[in-house]
PDB file of C-alpha atoms and ligand atoms in Angstrom:
ATOM      1  CA  UNK A   1     -39.419 -28.308 -36.913  1.00 50.00           C
ATOM      2  CA  UNK A   2     -40.825 -25.529 -34.801  1.00 55.00           C
ATOM      3  CA  UNK A   3     -40.917 -27.867 -31.816  1.00 57.00           C
ATOM      4  CA  UNK A   4     -37.311 -28.916 -32.329  1.00 54.00           C
ATOM      5  CA  UNK A   5     -36.308 -25.266 -32.585  1.00 58.00           C
ATOM      6  CA  UNK A   6     -38.032 -24.552 -29.269  1.00 51.00           C
ATOM      7  CA  UNK A   7     -36.346 -27.495 -27.559  1.00 52.00           C
ATOM      8  CA  UNK A   8     -32.913 -26.461 -28.845  1.00 52.00           C
ATOM      9  CA  UNK A   9     -33.566 -22.883 -27.842  1.00 55.00           C
ATOM     10  CA  UNK A  10     -34.578 -23.800 -24.291  1.00 52.00           C
ATOM     11  CA  UNK A  11     -31.533 -26.055 -23.865  1.00 51.00           C
ATOM     12  CA  UNK A  12     -29.283 -23.310 -25.187  1.00 49.00           C
ATOM     13  CA  UNK A  13     -30.736 -20.687 -22.849  1.00 50.00           C
ATOM     14  CA  UNK A  14     -30.309 -23.009 -19.877  1.00 45.00           C
ATOM     15  CA  UNK A  15     -26.672 -23.557 -20.750  1.00 46.00           C
ATOM     16  CA  UNK A  16     -26.107 -19.845 -21.310  1.00 45.00           C
ATOM     17  CA  UNK A  17     -27.842 -18.912 -18.079  1.00 43.00           C
ATOM     18  CA  UNK A  18     -25.900 -21.396 -15.997  1.00 42.00           C
ATOM     19  CA  UNK A  19     -22.644 -20.277 -17.600  1.00 40.00           C
ATOM     20  CA  UNK A  20     -23.263 -16.636 -16.884  1.00 37.00           C
ATOM     21  CA  UNK A  21     -24.387 -17.623 -13.409  1.00 35.00           C
ATOM     22  CA  UNK A  22     -21.064 -19.203 -12.545  1.00 37.00           C
ATOM     23  CA  UNK A  23     -19.092 -16.477 -14.293  1.00 39.00           C
ATOM     24  CA  UNK A  24     -20.711 -13.879 -12.117  1.00 43.00           C
ATOM     25  CA  UNK A  25     -20.512 -16.107  -9.049  1.00 51.00           C
ATOM     26  CA  UNK A  26     -19.359 -13.948  -6.185  1.00 57.00           C
ATOM     27  CA  UNK A  27     -17.972 -16.570  -3.876  1.00 69.00           C
ATOM     28  CA  UNK A  28     -15.997 -19.769  -3.601  1.00 86.00           C
ATOM     29  CA  UNK A  29     -17.928 -22.996  -4.177  1.00 86.00           C
ATOM     30  CA  UNK A  30     -16.212 -24.529  -1.118  1.00 92.00           C
ATOM     31  CA  UNK A  31     -15.554 -21.623   1.200  1.00 95.00           C
ATOM     32  CA  UNK A  32     -13.254 -21.993   4.209  1.00 98.00           C
ATOM     33  CA  UNK A  33     -15.006 -22.063   7.588  1.00 98.00           C
ATOM     34  CA  UNK A  34     -12.286 -19.909   9.151  1.00 98.00           C
ATOM     35  CA  UNK A  35     -10.093 -17.040   7.981  1.00 98.00           C
ATOM     36  CA  UNK A  36      -7.210 -15.827  10.159  1.00 98.00           C
ATOM     37  CA  UNK A  37      -5.591 -12.539   9.136  1.00 98.00           C
ATOM     38  CA  UNK A  38      -2.214 -11.887  10.756  1.00 98.00           C
ATOM     39  CA  UNK A  39      -0.892  -8.349  10.230  1.00 98.00           C
ATOM     40  CA  UNK A  40       2.594  -7.027  10.988  1.00 98.00           C
ATOM     41  CA  UNK A  41       2.920  -3.255  11.324  1.00 98.00           C
ATOM     42  CA  UNK A  42       5.847  -2.117   9.171  1.00 98.00           C
ATOM     43  CA  UNK A  43       6.842  -5.464   7.602  1.00 98.00           C
ATOM     44  CA  UNK A  44       8.454  -4.583   4.263  1.00 98.00           C
ATOM     45  CA  UNK A  45       8.879  -6.813   1.227  1.00 98.00           C
ATOM     46  CA  UNK A  46      12.410  -5.434   1.183  1.00 98.00           C
ATOM     47  CA  UNK A  47      13.194  -7.262   4.440  1.00 98.00           C
ATOM     48  CA  UNK A  48      11.871 -10.562   3.050  1.00 98.00           C
ATOM     49  CA  UNK A  49      13.953 -10.076  -0.085  1.00 98.00           C
ATOM     50  CA  UNK A  50      16.997  -9.353   2.052  1.00 97.00           C
ATOM     51  CA  UNK A  51      17.281 -12.333   4.310  1.00 94.00           C
ATOM     52  CA  UNK A  52      14.683 -11.877   7.084  1.00 97.00           C
ATOM     53  CA  UNK A  53      14.821 -15.070   9.139  1.00 98.00           C
ATOM     54  CA  UNK A  54      11.147 -15.992   9.286  1.00 98.00           C
ATOM     55  CA  UNK A  55      10.920 -19.755   8.721  1.00 98.00           C
ATOM     56  CA  UNK A  56       7.214 -20.026   9.573  1.00 98.00           C
ATOM     57  CA  UNK A  57       6.292 -17.068   7.351  1.00 98.00           C
ATOM     58  CA  UNK A  58       8.439 -18.389   4.503  1.00 98.00           C
ATOM     59  CA  UNK A  59       7.010 -21.892   4.730  1.00 98.00           C
ATOM     60  CA  UNK A  60       3.528 -20.398   4.306  1.00 98.00           C
ATOM     61  CA  UNK A  61       4.788 -18.421   1.295  1.00 98.00           C
ATOM     62  CA  UNK A  62       6.238 -21.564  -0.241  1.00 98.00           C
ATOM     63  CA  UNK A  63       3.279 -23.835   0.486  1.00 98.00           C
ATOM     64  CA  UNK A  64       0.756 -21.100  -0.281  1.00 98.00           C
ATOM     65  CA  UNK A  65       0.417 -18.308  -2.773  1.00 98.00           C
ATOM     66  CA  UNK A  66       1.994 -14.886  -2.347  1.00 98.00           C
ATOM     67  CA  UNK A  67       3.150 -11.580  -3.747  1.00 98.00           C
ATOM     68  CA  UNK A  68       5.926  -9.325  -2.478  1.00 98.00           C
ATOM     69  CA  UNK A  69       4.768  -6.557  -4.785  1.00 98.00           C
ATOM     70  CA  UNK A  70       1.602  -5.619  -2.984  1.00 98.00           C
ATOM     71  CA  UNK A  71       1.346  -1.836  -2.636  1.00 98.00           C
ATOM     72  CA  UNK A  72       0.294   0.397   0.211  1.00 98.00           C
ATOM     73  CA  UNK A  73      -1.922   3.386  -0.466  1.00 98.00           C
ATOM     74  CA  UNK A  74      -0.304   6.800   0.018  1.00 98.00           C
ATOM     75  CA  UNK A  75       0.809   8.052   2.407  1.00 98.00           C
ATOM     76  CA  UNK A  76       2.566   4.794   3.392  1.00 98.00           C
ATOM     77  CA  UNK A  77       1.423   5.195   7.005  1.00 98.00           C
ATOM     78  CA  UNK A  78      -0.376   2.998   9.511  1.00 98.00           C
ATOM     79  CA  UNK A  79      -3.979   4.161  10.028  1.00 98.00           C
ATOM     80  CA  UNK A  80      -4.367   5.017   6.347  1.00 98.00           C
ATOM     81  CA  UNK A  81      -3.379   1.519   5.298  1.00 98.00           C
ATOM     82  CA  UNK A  82      -4.954  -0.550   8.056  1.00 98.00           C
ATOM     83  CA  UNK A  83      -8.230   1.273   7.370  1.00 98.00           C
ATOM     84  CA  UNK A  84      -7.831   0.456   3.673  1.00 98.00           C
ATOM     85  CA  UNK A  85      -7.111  -3.215   4.409  1.00 98.00           C
ATOM     86  CA  UNK A  86     -10.335  -3.605   6.396  1.00 98.00           C
ATOM     87  CA  UNK A  87     -12.468  -1.064   4.513  1.00 98.00           C
ATOM     88  CA  UNK A  88     -11.849  -2.210   0.944  1.00 98.00           C
ATOM     89  CA  UNK A  89     -11.145   1.305  -0.305  1.00 98.00           C
ATOM     90  CA  UNK A  90      -8.505   4.038  -0.209  1.00 98.00           C
ATOM     91  CA  UNK A  91      -8.235   7.197   1.912  1.00 98.00           C
ATOM     92  CA  UNK A  92     -10.116   9.300  -0.654  1.00 98.00           C
ATOM     93  CA  UNK A  93     -13.201   7.231   0.200  1.00 98.00           C
ATOM     94  CA  UNK A  94     -12.868   6.061   3.821  1.00 98.00           C
ATOM     95  CA  UNK A  95     -11.318   9.367   4.890  1.00 98.00           C
ATOM     96  CA  UNK A  96      -8.515   8.184   7.230  1.00 98.00           C
ATOM     97  CA  UNK A  97      -5.559  10.042   5.739  1.00 98.00           C
ATOM     98  CA  UNK A  98      -2.909  10.412   8.500  1.00 97.00           C
ATOM     99  CA  UNK A  99      -0.684   7.879  10.256  1.00 97.00           C
ATOM    100  CA  UNK A 100      -2.693   8.181  13.469  1.00 97.00           C
ATOM    101  CA  UNK A 101      -6.174   9.124  12.232  1.00 98.00           C
ATOM    102  CA  UNK A 102      -8.778   7.951  14.732  1.00 98.00           C
ATOM    103  CA  UNK A 103     -11.654   9.645  12.933  1.00 98.00           C
ATOM    104  CA  UNK A 104     -11.965  10.378   9.211  1.00 98.00           C
ATOM    105  CA  UNK A 105     -10.093  13.566   8.225  1.00 98.00           C
ATOM    106  CA  UNK A 106     -12.495  14.027   5.359  1.00 98.00           C
ATOM    107  CA  UNK A 107     -16.058  12.720   5.451  1.00 98.00           C
ATOM    108  CA  UNK A 108     -16.311   9.002   4.722  1.00 98.00           C
ATOM    109  CA  UNK A 109     -18.141   8.685   1.408  1.00 98.00           C
ATOM    110  CA  UNK A 110     -20.615   6.212   2.934  1.00 98.00           C
ATOM    111  CA  UNK A 111     -21.466   5.315   6.530  1.00 98.00           C
ATOM    112  CA  UNK A 112     -22.964   2.034   7.706  1.00 98.00           C
ATOM    113  CA  UNK A 113     -25.611   1.624  10.403  1.00 97.00           C
ATOM    114  CA  UNK A 114     -22.948   2.066  13.105  1.00 98.00           C
ATOM    115  CA  UNK A 115     -21.763   5.394  11.675  1.00 98.00           C
ATOM    116  CA  UNK A 116     -18.457   4.111  10.268  1.00 98.00           C
ATOM    117  CA  UNK A 117     -17.306   3.398   6.706  1.00 98.00           C
ATOM    118  CA  UNK A 118     -18.497  -0.139   5.814  1.00 98.00           C
ATOM    119  CA  UNK A 119     -15.701  -2.613   6.570  1.00 98.00           C
ATOM    120  CA  UNK A 120     -15.226  -6.335   6.170  1.00 98.00           C
ATOM    121  CA  UNK A 121     -16.468  -7.019   9.701  1.00 98.00           C
ATOM    122  CA  UNK A 122     -19.779  -5.232   9.157  1.00 98.00           C
ATOM    123  CA  UNK A 123     -20.128  -6.995   5.795  1.00 98.00           C
ATOM    124  CA  UNK A 124     -19.666 -10.427   7.363  1.00 98.00           C
ATOM    125  CA  UNK A 125     -21.963  -9.543  10.250  1.00 98.00           C
ATOM    126  CA  UNK A 126     -24.771  -8.509   7.871  1.00 98.00           C
ATOM    127  CA  UNK A 127     -24.590 -11.815   6.027  1.00 97.00           C
ATOM    128  CA  UNK A 128     -23.899 -14.038   9.056  1.00 98.00           C
ATOM    129  CA  UNK A 129     -25.643 -12.575  12.137  1.00 98.00           C
ATOM    130  CA  UNK A 130     -24.402 -15.405  14.373  1.00 98.00           C
ATOM    131  CA  UNK A 131     -20.801 -15.588  13.128  1.00 98.00           C
ATOM    132  CA  UNK A 132     -17.980 -15.483  15.656  1.00 98.00           C
ATOM    133  CA  UNK A 133     -15.656 -12.592  14.733  1.00 98.00           C
ATOM    134  CA  UNK A 134     -12.468 -11.663  16.589  1.00 98.00           C
ATOM    135  CA  UNK A 135     -10.049  -8.750  16.569  1.00 98.00           C
ATOM    136  CA  UNK A 136      -6.786  -8.689  18.543  1.00 98.00           C
ATOM    137  CA  UNK A 137      -4.540  -5.669  18.189  1.00 98.00           C
ATOM    138  CA  UNK A 138      -1.484  -4.128  19.759  1.00 97.00           C
ATOM    139  CA  UNK A 139      -1.295  -0.531  18.540  1.00 97.00           C
ATOM    140  CA  UNK A 140      -4.040   1.444  20.253  1.00 97.00           C
ATOM    141  CA  UNK A 141      -4.955   3.274  17.023  1.00 98.00           C
ATOM    142  CA  UNK A 142      -6.258   0.051  15.455  1.00 98.00           C
ATOM    143  CA  UNK A 143      -9.558   0.069  17.294  1.00 98.00           C
ATOM    144  CA  UNK A 144     -10.767   3.127  15.369  1.00 98.00           C
ATOM    145  CA  UNK A 145     -10.239   1.490  11.998  1.00 98.00           C
ATOM    146  CA  UNK A 146     -12.760  -1.350  12.118  1.00 98.00           C
ATOM    147  CA  UNK A 147     -16.436  -1.532  12.987  1.00 98.00           C
ATOM    148  CA  UNK A 148     -15.959  -2.846  16.519  1.00 98.00           C
ATOM    149  CA  UNK A 149     -19.748  -2.995  17.025  1.00 98.00           C
ATOM    150  CA  UNK A 150     -19.876  -5.756  14.412  1.00 98.00           C
ATOM    151  CA  UNK A 151     -17.250  -7.862  16.241  1.00 98.00           C
ATOM    152  CA  UNK A 152     -17.914 -10.294  19.113  1.00 97.00           C
ATOM    153  CA  UNK A 153     -14.454 -10.217  20.615  1.00 98.00           C
ATOM    154  CA  UNK A 154     -12.178  -7.129  20.561  1.00 98.00           C
ATOM    155  CA  UNK A 155      -9.043  -7.260  22.694  1.00 97.00           C
ATOM    156  CA  UNK A 156      -5.859  -5.185  22.955  1.00 97.00           C
ATOM    157  CA  UNK A 157      -2.718  -7.178  23.848  1.00 95.00           C
ATOM    158  CA  UNK A 158       1.048  -6.637  23.923  1.00 93.00           C
ATOM    159  CA  UNK A 159       1.388  -9.126  21.120  1.00 93.00           C
ATOM    160  CA  UNK A 160       5.019  -8.336  20.268  1.00 91.00           C
ATOM    161  CA  UNK A 161       6.255  -8.386  23.865  1.00 90.00           C
ATOM    162  CA  UNK A 162       9.282 -10.512  24.695  1.00 87.00           C
ATOM    163  CA  UNK A 163       7.093 -12.991  26.542  1.00 87.00           C
ATOM    164  CA  UNK A 164       4.849 -13.451  23.483  1.00 81.00           C
ATOM    165  CA  UNK A 165       3.815 -16.885  24.570  1.00 84.00           C
ATOM    166  CA  UNK A 166       2.221 -15.440  27.689  1.00 88.00           C
ATOM    167  CA  UNK A 167       0.723 -12.484  25.817  1.00 88.00           C
ATOM    168  CA  UNK A 168      -0.638 -14.639  23.016  1.00 95.00           C
ATOM    169  CA  UNK A 169      -2.402 -17.008  25.418  1.00 96.00           C
ATOM    170  CA  UNK A 170      -5.748 -15.250  25.022  1.00 97.00           C
ATOM    171  CA  UNK A 171      -5.476 -15.326  21.236  1.00 97.00           C
ATOM    172  CA  UNK A 172      -4.613 -19.021  21.193  1.00 97.00           C
ATOM    173  CA  UNK A 173      -7.397 -20.057  23.548  1.00 97.00           C
ATOM    174  CA  UNK A 174      -9.883 -17.859  21.691  1.00 98.00           C
ATOM    175  CA  UNK A 175      -9.014 -19.557  18.402  1.00 98.00           C
ATOM    176  CA  UNK A 176      -9.340 -22.996  19.942  1.00 97.00           C
ATOM    177  CA  UNK A 177     -12.516 -22.393  21.912  1.00 98.00           C
ATOM    178  CA  UNK A 178     -14.500 -20.066  19.666  1.00 98.00           C
ATOM    179  CA  UNK A 179     -13.284 -21.269  16.254  1.00 98.00           C
ATOM    180  CA  UNK A 180     -14.068 -17.871  14.677  1.00 98.00           C
ATOM    181  CA  UNK A 181     -15.219 -17.410  11.096  1.00 98.00           C
ATOM    182  CA  UNK A 182     -12.890 -14.418  10.790  1.00 98.00           C
ATOM    183  CA  UNK A 183     -10.222 -13.311  13.214  1.00 98.00           C
ATOM    184  CA  UNK A 184      -7.488 -10.675  12.856  1.00 98.00           C
ATOM    185  CA  UNK A 185      -4.332 -10.557  14.941  1.00 98.00           C
ATOM    186  CA  UNK A 186      -2.430  -7.330  14.279  1.00 98.00           C
ATOM    187  CA  UNK A 187       1.089  -7.001  15.708  1.00 98.00           C
ATOM    188  CA  UNK A 188       2.382  -3.489  16.437  1.00 97.00           C
ATOM    189  CA  UNK A 189       5.895  -4.531  15.427  1.00 98.00           C
ATOM    190  CA  UNK A 190       8.326  -4.472  13.617  1.00 98.00           C
ATOM    191  CA  UNK A 191       7.321  -0.794  13.222  1.00 98.00           C
ATOM    192  CA  UNK A 192       8.762   0.182  16.619  1.00 97.00           C
ATOM    193  CA  UNK A 193      12.103  -1.505  15.944  1.00 98.00           C
ATOM    194  CA  UNK A 194      12.238   0.219  12.561  1.00 98.00           C
ATOM    195  CA  UNK A 195      11.590   3.663  14.048  1.00 98.00           C
ATOM    196  CA  UNK A 196      14.131   3.278  16.811  1.00 98.00           C
ATOM    197  CA  UNK A 197      16.963   1.434  15.026  1.00 98.00           C
ATOM    198  CA  UNK A 198      16.129   1.497  11.331  1.00 98.00           C
ATOM    199  CA  UNK A 199      14.317  -0.758   8.835  1.00 97.00           C
ATOM    200  CA  UNK A 200      17.544  -2.416   7.755  1.00 89.00           C
ATOM    201  CA  UNK A 201      18.938  -2.712  11.285  1.00 97.00           C
ATOM    202  CA  UNK A 202      19.884  -5.799  13.226  1.00 97.00           C
ATOM    203  CA  UNK A 203      17.157  -5.015  15.788  1.00 97.00           C
ATOM    204  CA  UNK A 204      14.528  -4.863  13.070  1.00 98.00           C
ATOM    205  CA  UNK A 205      15.552  -8.258  11.692  1.00 98.00           C
ATOM    206  CA  UNK A 206      15.715  -9.701  15.200  1.00 97.00           C
ATOM    207  CA  UNK A 207      12.165  -8.506  15.802  1.00 97.00           C
ATOM    208  CA  UNK A 208      11.025 -10.245  12.614  1.00 97.00           C
ATOM    209  CA  UNK A 209      12.366 -13.559  13.884  1.00 97.00           C
ATOM    210  CA  UNK A 210      10.630 -13.003  17.214  1.00 96.00           C
ATOM    211  CA  UNK A 211       7.322 -12.250  15.453  1.00 97.00           C
ATOM    212  CA  UNK A 212       7.749 -15.336  13.319  1.00 97.00           C
ATOM    213  CA  UNK A 213       7.808 -17.467  16.471  1.00 96.00           C
ATOM    214  CA  UNK A 214       4.569 -15.836  17.541  1.00 96.00           C
ATOM    215  CA  UNK A 215       3.078 -16.625  14.124  1.00 97.00           C
ATOM    216  CA  UNK A 216       4.128 -20.255  14.567  1.00 97.00           C
ATOM    217  CA  UNK A 217       2.178 -20.379  17.849  1.00 96.00           C
ATOM    218  CA  UNK A 218      -0.938 -19.060  16.120  1.00 97.00           C
ATOM    219  CA  UNK A 219      -0.627 -21.655  13.353  1.00 98.00           C
ATOM    220  CA  UNK A 220      -0.135 -24.415  15.951  1.00 97.00           C
ATOM    221  CA  UNK A 221      -3.262 -23.321  17.810  1.00 97.00           C
ATOM    222  CA  UNK A 222      -5.296 -23.605  14.619  1.00 98.00           C
ATOM    223  CA  UNK A 223      -3.826 -27.071  14.037  1.00 98.00           C
ATOM    224  CA  UNK A 224      -4.522 -28.169  17.612  1.00 97.00           C
ATOM    225  CA  UNK A 225      -8.090 -26.950  17.293  1.00 96.00           C
ATOM    226  CA  UNK A 226      -8.481 -29.297  14.308  1.00 97.00           C
ATOM    227  CA  UNK A 227      -9.385 -26.341  12.103  1.00 98.00           C
ATOM    228  CA  UNK A 228      -6.477 -26.391   9.670  1.00 98.00           C
ATOM    229  CA  UNK A 229      -8.304 -28.124   6.810  1.00 98.00           C
ATOM    230  CA  UNK A 230     -11.005 -25.474   6.939  1.00 98.00           C
ATOM    231  CA  UNK A 231      -8.827 -22.394   7.428  1.00 98.00           C
ATOM    232  CA  UNK A 232      -7.245 -19.796   5.171  1.00 98.00           C
ATOM    233  CA  UNK A 233      -4.442 -17.698   6.621  1.00 99.00           C
ATOM    234  CA  UNK A 234      -3.698 -14.249   5.254  1.00 99.00           C
ATOM    235  CA  UNK A 235      -0.395 -12.611   6.209  1.00 98.00           C
ATOM    236  CA  UNK A 236       0.238  -8.980   5.336  1.00 98.00           C
ATOM    237  CA  UNK A 237       1.332  -5.535   6.494  1.00 98.00           C
ATOM    238  CA  UNK A 238       0.299  -1.896   6.316  1.00 98.00           C
ATOM    239  CA  UNK A 239       3.574  -0.484   4.986  1.00 98.00           C
ATOM    240  CA  UNK A 240       7.343  -1.004   4.965  1.00 98.00           C
ATOM    241  CA  UNK A 241       9.972   1.572   5.838  1.00 98.00           C
ATOM    242  CA  UNK A 242      13.301   3.150   5.023  1.00 98.00           C
ATOM    243  CA  UNK A 243      15.914   4.495   7.402  1.00 98.00           C
ATOM    244  CA  UNK A 244      13.960   5.146  10.582  1.00 98.00           C
ATOM    245  CA  UNK A 245      10.694   6.173   8.989  1.00 98.00           C
ATOM    246  CA  UNK A 246       7.969   5.661   6.418  1.00 98.00           C
ATOM    247  CA  UNK A 247       5.109   7.583   4.876  1.00 98.00           C
ATOM    248  CA  UNK A 248       6.980   8.325   1.660  1.00 97.00           C
ATOM    249  CA  UNK A 249       6.991   6.986  -1.859  1.00 97.00           C
ATOM    250  CA  UNK A 250       9.969   4.613  -2.010  1.00 98.00           C
ATOM    251  CA  UNK A 251       9.287   0.966  -2.795  1.00 98.00           C
ATOM    252  CA  UNK A 252      10.913   0.031   0.539  1.00 98.00           C
ATOM    253  CA  UNK A 253       8.058   1.908   2.201  1.00 98.00           C
ATOM    254  CA  UNK A 254       5.272   0.985  -0.206  1.00 98.00           C
ATOM    255  CA  UNK A 255       5.806  -2.697  -0.961  1.00 98.00           C
ATOM    256  CA  UNK A 256       4.481  -5.275   1.469  1.00 98.00           C
ATOM    257  CA  UNK A 257       3.779  -9.009   1.290  1.00 98.00           C
ATOM    258  CA  UNK A 258       0.428 -10.714   0.950  1.00 98.00           C
ATOM    259  CA  UNK A 259       0.469 -14.446   1.655  1.00 98.00           C
ATOM    260  CA  UNK A 260      -2.529 -16.756   1.349  1.00 98.00           C
ATOM    261  CA  UNK A 261      -2.194 -20.230   2.821  1.00 98.00           C
ATOM    262  CA  UNK A 262      -4.684 -23.009   3.454  1.00 98.00           C
ATOM    263  CA  UNK A 263      -7.936 -24.391   2.144  1.00 98.00           C
ATOM    264  CA  UNK A 264      -8.397 -23.961  -1.588  1.00 97.00           C
ATOM    265  CA  UNK A 265      -5.223 -21.862  -1.950  1.00 98.00           C
ATOM    266  CA  UNK A 266      -2.658 -22.652  -4.632  1.00 98.00           C
ATOM    267  CA  UNK A 267       0.547 -24.159  -3.324  1.00 98.00           C
ATOM    268  CA  UNK A 268       3.938 -22.915  -4.413  1.00 97.00           C
ATOM    269  CA  UNK A 269       2.532 -20.162  -6.583  1.00 97.00           C
ATOM    270  CA  UNK A 270       3.019 -16.436  -6.880  1.00 98.00           C
ATOM    271  CA  UNK A 271       0.362 -13.824  -7.430  1.00 98.00           C
ATOM    272  CA  UNK A 272       1.470 -11.980 -10.543  1.00 97.00           C
ATOM    273  CA  UNK A 273      -1.484  -9.626 -10.884  1.00 97.00           C
ATOM    274  CA  UNK A 274      -1.424  -6.131  -9.394  1.00 98.00           C
ATOM    275  CA  UNK A 275      -2.671  -6.022  -5.802  1.00 98.00           C
ATOM    276  CA  UNK A 276      -3.316  -3.213  -3.357  1.00 98.00           C
ATOM    277  CA  UNK A 277      -3.767  -3.325   0.409  1.00 98.00           C
ATOM    278  CA  UNK A 278      -7.560  -2.833   0.080  1.00 98.00           C
ATOM    279  CA  UNK A 279      -7.871  -5.973  -2.084  1.00 98.00           C
ATOM    280  CA  UNK A 280      -7.493  -8.011   1.118  1.00 98.00           C
ATOM    281  CA  UNK A 281     -10.987  -6.956   2.272  1.00 98.00           C
ATOM    282  CA  UNK A 282     -12.326  -7.856  -1.160  1.00 98.00           C
ATOM    283  CA  UNK A 283     -10.713 -11.291  -1.050  1.00 98.00           C
ATOM    284  CA  UNK A 284     -12.122 -12.062   2.409  1.00 98.00           C
ATOM    285  CA  UNK A 285     -15.565 -10.956   1.188  1.00 97.00           C
ATOM    286  CA  UNK A 286     -15.163 -13.135  -1.903  1.00 97.00           C
ATOM    287  CA  UNK A 287     -14.245 -16.184   0.190  1.00 97.00           C
ATOM    288  CA  UNK A 288     -17.254 -15.813   2.456  1.00 97.00           C
ATOM    289  CA  UNK A 289     -19.736 -14.852  -0.238  1.00 96.00           C
ATOM    290  CA  UNK A 290     -20.202 -11.362   1.187  1.00 97.00           C
ATOM    291  CA  UNK A 291     -21.240  -8.847  -1.441  1.00 96.00           C
ATOM    292  CA  UNK A 292     -18.910  -5.840  -1.603  1.00 97.00           C
ATOM    293  CA  UNK A 293     -20.497  -2.495  -0.775  1.00 98.00           C
ATOM    294  CA  UNK A 294     -20.699  -0.363  -3.947  1.00 98.00           C
ATOM    295  CA  UNK A 295     -18.303   2.177  -2.424  1.00 98.00           C
ATOM    296  CA  UNK A 296     -15.460  -0.391  -2.209  1.00 98.00           C
ATOM    297  CA  UNK A 297     -12.797  -0.468  -4.901  1.00 98.00           C
ATOM    298  CA  UNK A 298     -11.266  -3.783  -3.763  1.00 98.00           C
ATOM    299  CA  UNK A 299     -10.664  -6.529  -6.313  1.00 98.00           C
ATOM    300  CA  UNK A 300     -10.717 -10.078  -4.940  1.00 97.00           C
ATOM    301  CA  UNK A 301      -7.353 -11.741  -5.601  1.00 98.00           C
ATOM    302  CA  UNK A 302      -8.930 -14.712  -7.406  1.00 97.00           C
ATOM    303  CA  UNK A 303      -5.669 -16.014  -8.851  1.00 96.00           C
ATOM    304  CA  UNK A 304      -4.663 -17.218  -5.365  1.00 98.00           C
ATOM    305  CA  UNK A 305      -7.248 -19.997  -5.461  1.00 97.00           C
ATOM    306  CA  UNK A 306      -7.034 -23.460  -6.981  1.00 95.00           C
ATOM    307  CA  UNK A 307     -10.384 -23.059  -8.626  1.00 91.00           C
ATOM    308  CA  UNK A 308     -10.656 -20.923 -11.736  1.00 86.00           C
ATOM    309  CA  UNK A 309     -13.169 -18.085 -11.839  1.00 80.00           C
TER     310      UNK A 309
HETATM  311 ZN1   ZN B   1       5.456   3.685  11.978  1.00 79.03          ZN
END
């Protein structure tokens, strides 16, 4: 009897242990080999709800998983929100509080070995010393908001220029040749069009269509490189806008899209849970099995994946 009890007990503990193990599992069982984050400065959910002609973007919404109710942190400004997207925390913690902050306006709560608030790039680098990591940006202020010392390839480009095809050449060949584990491409528009002509203006909507063509080129490059089956795309923005500005508390300024598309991502689904801009860093970390620094407040958006956690 005693023996039987022991056997049952050991089987039970094994089952319990393995259950709790998978419940606390911090990463995907079949992680993607590549993650491509495409950011659009000033792309509002409002514009997508009001007829923005972005066929490529919309096809990734429809065949992927998305929310149009993602929120920016306050103020709804660029540096504050881009920093949050990469740093997995809000301005109270990373310290970048103004639209153009290039250094923290209040001390970052924690600094990594490079003297910057721990971001997703430094997290990936710590776990994967040999990983290929890329960062292409248009607005000059972006380079202060990530740990560039953790990135192999950092390059400014006029990504939104009229001759995008020419300007994007370096991005496309980088994707094909280096097949990065994580690469961000951050357009400086449609923010400029919004500031000069208004967030609901014809110019703003025209710019969205132009950016959508650039997005299509990026997606094609990933396809041509034969990486599509192993890639997750993330599309998002720092903030929206209203009139010719942003920074305030209207939903037009604060609501932005998050789209996930690709390997292991639900198709034709919406994310109904609450998300914030900093959850993007948490979701990238989750996909790659990178443990979040304690200082992060990001919550991985697990409902976007086919697998249940
Ligand atoms: Zn702006």
